[in-house]
Amino acid sequence: MEENLIKQQELYDRTWRKGLEAGIENRGNLQTNLEFLEEINLLKPNDKILEIGCGTGSVVFELNRQGYDVIGTDISQEAVAYGLKKYSDIKLQVQPAEKLEFANKTFDVVLSFDLFEHIAEVDKHVSEVYRVLRPNGLYLFQTPNKYCNAFFATLSNKSLKWRRAHPSLHSPGQLRRRLSRHRFEVRFVKMNPINKFTLKKLQKFGPVSHIFKHINFRRLPLFLQTNLYVIARKL
């Protein structure tokens, strides 16, 4: 593995180790992510599916339970080891998102959730996704919206240190243009991200956090979505 990827692996191993010791098994909005997959209804029974950045494998476990042929990869050895121990009947491997160890045109669908924004060399990642997808294959993913996330992260941290963890935040337009350059056809799906997971994260903002319970995010314009849910089809 390249030196920069080794450093990245060490960083995320430390992050996962600390989180798991604190009882944090999922680092993203699992409920909304699963609702997204259910709502778009694009997974077919015989699809071969890859989730990149699978963490401890919660999404892989759920799709496996539903009968799908699915495998997960993550750069963190800590997360993968924990997931294999917890979910003994799922397939997880340690691989970086920028250098996948699969043959060309292996998968019908690639998934990722809360991954895209963490990848510094994001074009390498998108090229790899394109390479391992079959013709007309789908890249279904979620990533925070740059417009909203940069504002809230700066407010929360009272600094710009979030940039180190999120070097590849995109606005909707930036995301569409980047994926188009890699020969993907793109459309966005608006989801309601508010549930127990997000409300707990918003507690740091005090009573104002309760306002979010009353917002219908599906009616807001795309640039005001907290997270961008994407259907990208390989052309």
CSV table of C-alpha atoms in Angstrom, one decimal:
chain,number,residue,atom,x,y,z
A,1,MET,CA,0.0,0.0,0.0
A,2,GLU,CA,1.3,3.5,-0.8
A,3,GLU,CA,2.7,5.6,2.0
A,4,ASN,CA,-0.1,8.1,2.0
A,5,LEU,CA,-2.7,5.3,2.2
A,6,ILE,CA,-0.8,3.7,5.1
A,7,LYS,CA,-0.9,7.0,7.0
A,8,GLN,CA,-4.6,7.2,6.2
A,9,GLN,CA,-5.2,3.7,7.5
A,10,GLU,CA,-3.4,4.4,10.7
A,11,LEU,CA,-5.5,7.5,11.2
A,12,TYR,CA,-8.8,5.7,10.7
A,13,ASP,CA,-7.7,2.8,12.8
A,14,ARG,CA,-7.1,5.2,15.7
A,15,THR,CA,-10.4,6.8,15.1
A,16,TRP,CA,-12.3,3.6,14.9
A,17,ARG,CA,-10.5,2.1,18.0
A,18,LYS,CA,-11.4,5.2,20.0
A,19,GLY,CA,-15.0,5.1,18.8
A,20,LEU,CA,-15.6,1.4,19.4
A,21,GLU,CA,-14.2,1.7,22.9
A,22,ALA,CA,-16.8,4.4,23.5
A,23,GLY,CA,-19.5,2.1,22.1
A,24,ILE,CA,-19.9,3.8,18.7
A,25,GLU,CA,-20.4,1.2,16.1
A,26,ASN,CA,-21.9,3.4,13.3
A,27,ARG,CA,-20.5,6.7,12.3
A,28,GLY,CA,-23.2,7.7,9.8
A,29,ASN,CA,-27.0,8.0,9.5
A,30,LEU,CA,-27.7,4.3,9.1
A,31,GLN,CA,-31.5,4.7,9.2
A,32,THR,CA,-31.7,7.3,6.4
A,33,ASN,CA,-29.1,5.5,4.3
A,34,LEU,CA,-31.2,2.3,4.4
A,35,GLU,CA,-34.4,4.3,3.7
A,36,PHE,CA,-32.6,5.8,0.6
A,37,LEU,CA,-31.9,2.3,-0.8
A,38,GLU,CA,-35.4,1.2,-0.1
A,39,GLU,CA,-37.1,4.2,-1.6
A,40,ILE,CA,-35.2,4.3,-4.9
A,41,ASN,CA,-35.8,0.5,-5.2
A,42,LEU,CA,-33.0,0.0,-7.7
A,43,LEU,CA,-31.3,-3.1,-6.2
A,44,LYS,CA,-32.2,-6.2,-8.2
A,45,PRO,CA,-32.1,-9.8,-6.7
A,46,ASN,CA,-29.2,-11.0,-8.8
A,47,ASP,CA,-27.1,-7.8,-8.4
A,48,LYS,CA,-23.5,-8.1,-7.2
A,49,ILE,CA,-23.0,-5.3,-4.8
A,50,LEU,CA,-19.9,-3.6,-3.3
A,51,GLU,CA,-20.0,-1.1,-0.4
A,52,ILE,CA,-16.9,1.0,-0.1
A,53,GLY,CA,-16.1,2.5,3.3
A,54,CYS,CA,-18.4,0.0,5.0
A,55,GLY,CA,-17.1,0.6,8.5
A,56,THR,CA,-18.2,-2.3,10.8
A,57,GLY,CA,-20.5,-3.6,8.1
A,58,SER,CA,-24.0,-2.6,9.2
A,59,VAL,CA,-25.3,-1.9,5.7
A,60,VAL,CA,-23.6,-5.0,4.4
A,61,PHE,CA,-25.3,-7.1,7.1
A,62,GLU,CA,-28.7,-5.6,6.3
A,63,LEU,CA,-28.4,-6.3,2.6
A,64,ASN,CA,-27.0,-9.7,3.2
A,65,ARG,CA,-30.0,-10.4,5.5
A,66,GLN,CA,-32.3,-9.4,2.6
A,67,GLY,CA,-30.6,-12.0,0.3
A,68,TYR,CA,-28.2,-9.8,-1.7
A,69,ASP,CA,-24.8,-10.8,-2.9
A,70,VAL,CA,-22.8,-8.0,-1.2
A,71,ILE,CA,-19.2,-7.4,0.0
A,72,GLY,CA,-17.9,-4.5,2.0
A,73,THR,CA,-14.5,-2.8,2.0
A,74,ASP,CA,-12.9,-0.3,4.4
A,75,ILE,CA,-9.4,1.1,4.9
A,76,SER,CA,-9.7,0.5,8.7
A,77,GLN,CA,-8.5,-2.9,9.9
A,78,GLU,CA,-10.1,-2.1,13.3
A,79,ALA,CA,-13.5,-1.6,11.8
A,80,VAL,CA,-13.4,-4.6,9.5
A,81,ALA,CA,-12.1,-6.9,12.3
A,82,TYR,CA,-14.9,-5.7,14.6
A,83,GLY,CA,-17.6,-6.2,11.9
A,84,LEU,CA,-16.4,-9.7,11.1
A,85,LYS,CA,-16.6,-10.7,14.7
A,86,LYS,CA,-20.0,-9.2,15.2
A,87,TYR,CA,-21.6,-10.3,11.9
A,88,SER,CA,-19.9,-13.7,11.3
A,89,ASP,CA,-21.7,-14.4,8.0
A,90,ILE,CA,-20.8,-11.3,6.0
A,91,LYS,CA,-18.0,-10.6,3.6
A,92,LEU,CA,-15.7,-7.7,4.6
A,93,GLN,CA,-12.2,-6.8,3.3
A,94,VAL,CA,-9.6,-4.2,4.2
A,95,GLN,CA,-9.1,-2.0,1.1
A,96,PRO,CA,-8.6,1.7,0.4
A,97,ALA,CA,-11.3,3.5,-1.6
A,98,GLU,CA,-8.7,4.8,-4.1
A,99,LYS,CA,-7.2,1.4,-5.0
A,100,LEU,CA,-9.7,-1.5,-5.2
A,101,GLU,CA,-8.5,-5.1,-5.5
A,102,PHE,CA,-11.3,-6.2,-7.9
A,103,ALA,CA,-11.3,-7.0,-11.6
A,104,ASN,CA,-12.8,-4.7,-14.1
A,105,LYS,CA,-16.6,-4.9,-14.4
A,106,THR,CA,-17.1,-7.0,-11.3
A,107,PHE,CA,-20.2,-5.2,-9.7
A,108,ASP,CA,-23.6,-4.1,-10.8
A,109,VAL,CA,-23.9,-1.6,-7.9
A,110,VAL,CA,-21.4,0.2,-5.8
A,111,LEU,CA,-22.5,1.9,-2.5
A,112,SER,CA,-20.8,4.4,-0.2
A,113,PHE,CA,-22.1,6.5,2.7
A,114,ASP,CA,-20.2,9.2,4.5
A,115,LEU,CA,-17.1,8.3,2.5
A,116,PHE,CA,-16.7,10.6,-0.5
A,117,GLU,CA,-15.9,13.7,1.6
A,118,HIS,CA,-13.0,11.9,3.4
A,119,ILE,CA,-11.0,11.1,0.3
A,120,ALA,CA,-8.3,13.5,-0.6
A,121,GLU,CA,-7.6,12.0,-4.1
A,122,VAL,CA,-11.3,11.7,-5.0
A,123,ASP,CA,-10.8,11.4,-8.7
A,124,LYS,CA,-8.8,8.2,-8.1
A,125,HIS,CA,-11.7,6.8,-6.2
A,126,VAL,CA,-14.3,7.7,-8.8
A,127,SER,CA,-12.1,6.1,-11.5
A,128,GLU,CA,-11.9,2.9,-9.5
A,129,VAL,CA,-15.7,2.9,-9.0
A,130,TYR,CA,-16.2,3.3,-12.8
A,131,ARG,CA,-13.6,0.5,-13.5
A,132,VAL,CA,-15.2,-2.1,-11.2
A,133,LEU,CA,-18.8,-1.3,-12.3
A,134,ARG,CA,-20.4,-3.3,-15.2
A,135,PRO,CA,-22.0,-1.3,-18.1
A,136,ASN,CA,-24.9,0.8,-16.9
A,137,GLY,CA,-23.9,0.0,-13.3
A,138,LEU,CA,-24.9,2.2,-10.5
A,139,TYR,CA,-22.9,4.2,-7.9
A,140,LEU,CA,-25.4,5.0,-5.1
A,141,PHE,CA,-24.0,7.1,-2.4
A,142,GLN,CA,-24.4,9.9,0.2
A,143,THR,CA,-22.1,12.7,1.1
A,144,PRO,CA,-22.6,15.9,3.2
A,145,ASN,CA,-23.5,19.0,1.2
A,146,LYS,CA,-20.6,21.5,1.2
A,147,TYR,CA,-22.8,24.5,1.6
A,148,CYS,CA,-24.4,23.2,4.8
A,149,ASN,CA,-21.6,21.1,6.3
A,150,ALA,CA,-18.9,23.7,6.1
A,151,PHE,CA,-21.1,26.2,7.9
A,152,PHE,CA,-22.2,23.8,10.7
A,153,ALA,CA,-18.7,22.3,11.1
A,154,THR,CA,-17.1,25.7,11.4
A,155,LEU,CA,-19.7,26.8,13.9
A,156,SER,CA,-19.4,23.5,15.9
A,157,ASN,CA,-15.6,23.5,16.0
A,158,LYS,CA,-15.1,27.2,16.1
A,159,SER,CA,-12.3,26.7,13.5
A,160,LEU,CA,-11.6,25.3,10.1
A,161,LYS,CA,-10.0,22.1,11.4
A,162,TRP,CA,-12.8,20.1,9.8
A,163,ARG,CA,-11.0,20.5,6.5
A,164,ARG,CA,-8.5,17.8,7.5
A,165,ALA,CA,-11.2,15.2,7.9
A,166,HIS,CA,-13.4,16.4,5.0
A,167,PRO,CA,-11.0,17.5,2.2
A,168,SER,CA,-13.5,16.6,-0.5
A,169,LEU,CA,-16.8,18.3,0.4
A,170,HIS,CA,-18.8,19.1,-2.7
A,171,SER,CA,-21.7,21.3,-3.5
A,172,PRO,CA,-24.4,19.7,-5.8
A,173,GLY,CA,-23.0,21.4,-8.9
A,174,GLN,CA,-19.4,20.5,-8.1
A,175,LEU,CA,-20.4,16.8,-7.5
A,176,ARG,CA,-22.4,16.6,-10.8
A,177,ARG,CA,-19.5,18.1,-12.8
A,178,ARG,CA,-16.9,15.8,-11.2
A,179,LEU,CA,-19.0,12.7,-11.8
A,180,SER,CA,-19.9,13.8,-15.3
A,181,ARG,CA,-16.1,14.1,-16.2
A,182,HIS,CA,-15.8,10.4,-15.2
A,183,ARG,CA,-18.7,9.5,-17.5
A,184,PHE,CA,-21.5,9.1,-15.0
A,185,GLU,CA,-25.1,10.3,-15.5
A,186,VAL,CA,-26.2,11.9,-12.2
A,187,ARG,CA,-29.4,12.6,-10.4
A,188,PHE,CA,-30.1,13.6,-6.8
A,189,VAL,CA,-32.7,12.2,-4.3
A,190,LYS,CA,-33.9,14.4,-1.5
A,191,MET,CA,-34.2,12.6,1.9
A,192,ASN,CA,-35.3,13.6,5.3
A,193,PRO,CA,-32.1,13.2,7.5
A,194,ILE,CA,-33.8,14.0,10.8
A,195,ASN,CA,-34.0,11.1,13.3
A,196,LYS,CA,-32.5,10.1,16.7
A,197,PHE,CA,-29.0,10.0,15.2
A,198,THR,CA,-29.0,13.5,13.8
A,199,LEU,CA,-30.9,15.1,16.6
A,200,LYS,CA,-28.3,13.7,19.0
A,201,LYS,CA,-25.5,15.3,16.9
A,202,LEU,CA,-27.4,18.6,16.9
A,203,GLN,CA,-27.7,18.8,20.6
A,204,LYS,CA,-24.5,20.7,20.8
A,205,PHE,CA,-26.4,23.7,19.3
A,206,GLY,CA,-28.8,23.7,22.2
A,207,PRO,CA,-32.6,24.4,22.0
A,208,VAL,CA,-32.3,25.6,18.4
A,209,SER,CA,-31.7,22.0,17.4
A,210,HIS,CA,-35.4,21.2,17.9
A,211,ILE,CA,-36.3,23.5,15.0
A,212,PHE,CA,-34.9,20.8,12.6
A,213,LYS,CA,-37.7,18.4,13.7
A,214,HIS,CA,-40.2,20.7,11.9
A,215,ILE,CA,-38.3,21.2,8.6
A,216,ASN,CA,-39.5,19.2,5.6
A,217,PHE,CA,-36.1,18.7,3.9
A,218,ARG,CA,-37.7,17.2,0.8
A,219,ARG,CA,-39.3,20.6,0.0
A,220,LEU,CA,-36.0,22.5,0.4
A,221,PRO,CA,-33.9,23.3,-2.8
A,222,LEU,CA,-31.0,21.0,-3.4
A,223,PHE,CA,-28.4,23.5,-2.2
A,224,LEU,CA,-30.0,23.5,1.2
A,225,GLN,CA,-30.0,19.7,1.7
A,226,THR,CA,-27.8,18.7,4.6
A,227,ASN,CA,-26.7,15.5,2.7
A,228,LEU,CA,-26.6,14.8,-1.0
A,229,TYR,CA,-28.0,11.4,-2.0
A,230,VAL,CA,-26.8,10.5,-5.4
A,231,ILE,CA,-27.8,8.0,-8.2
A,232,ALA,CA,-24.9,7.9,-10.6
A,233,ARG,CA,-25.2,5.6,-13.6
A,234,LYS,CA,-22.1,4.5,-15.6
A,235,LEU,CA,-22.3,5.6,-19.2
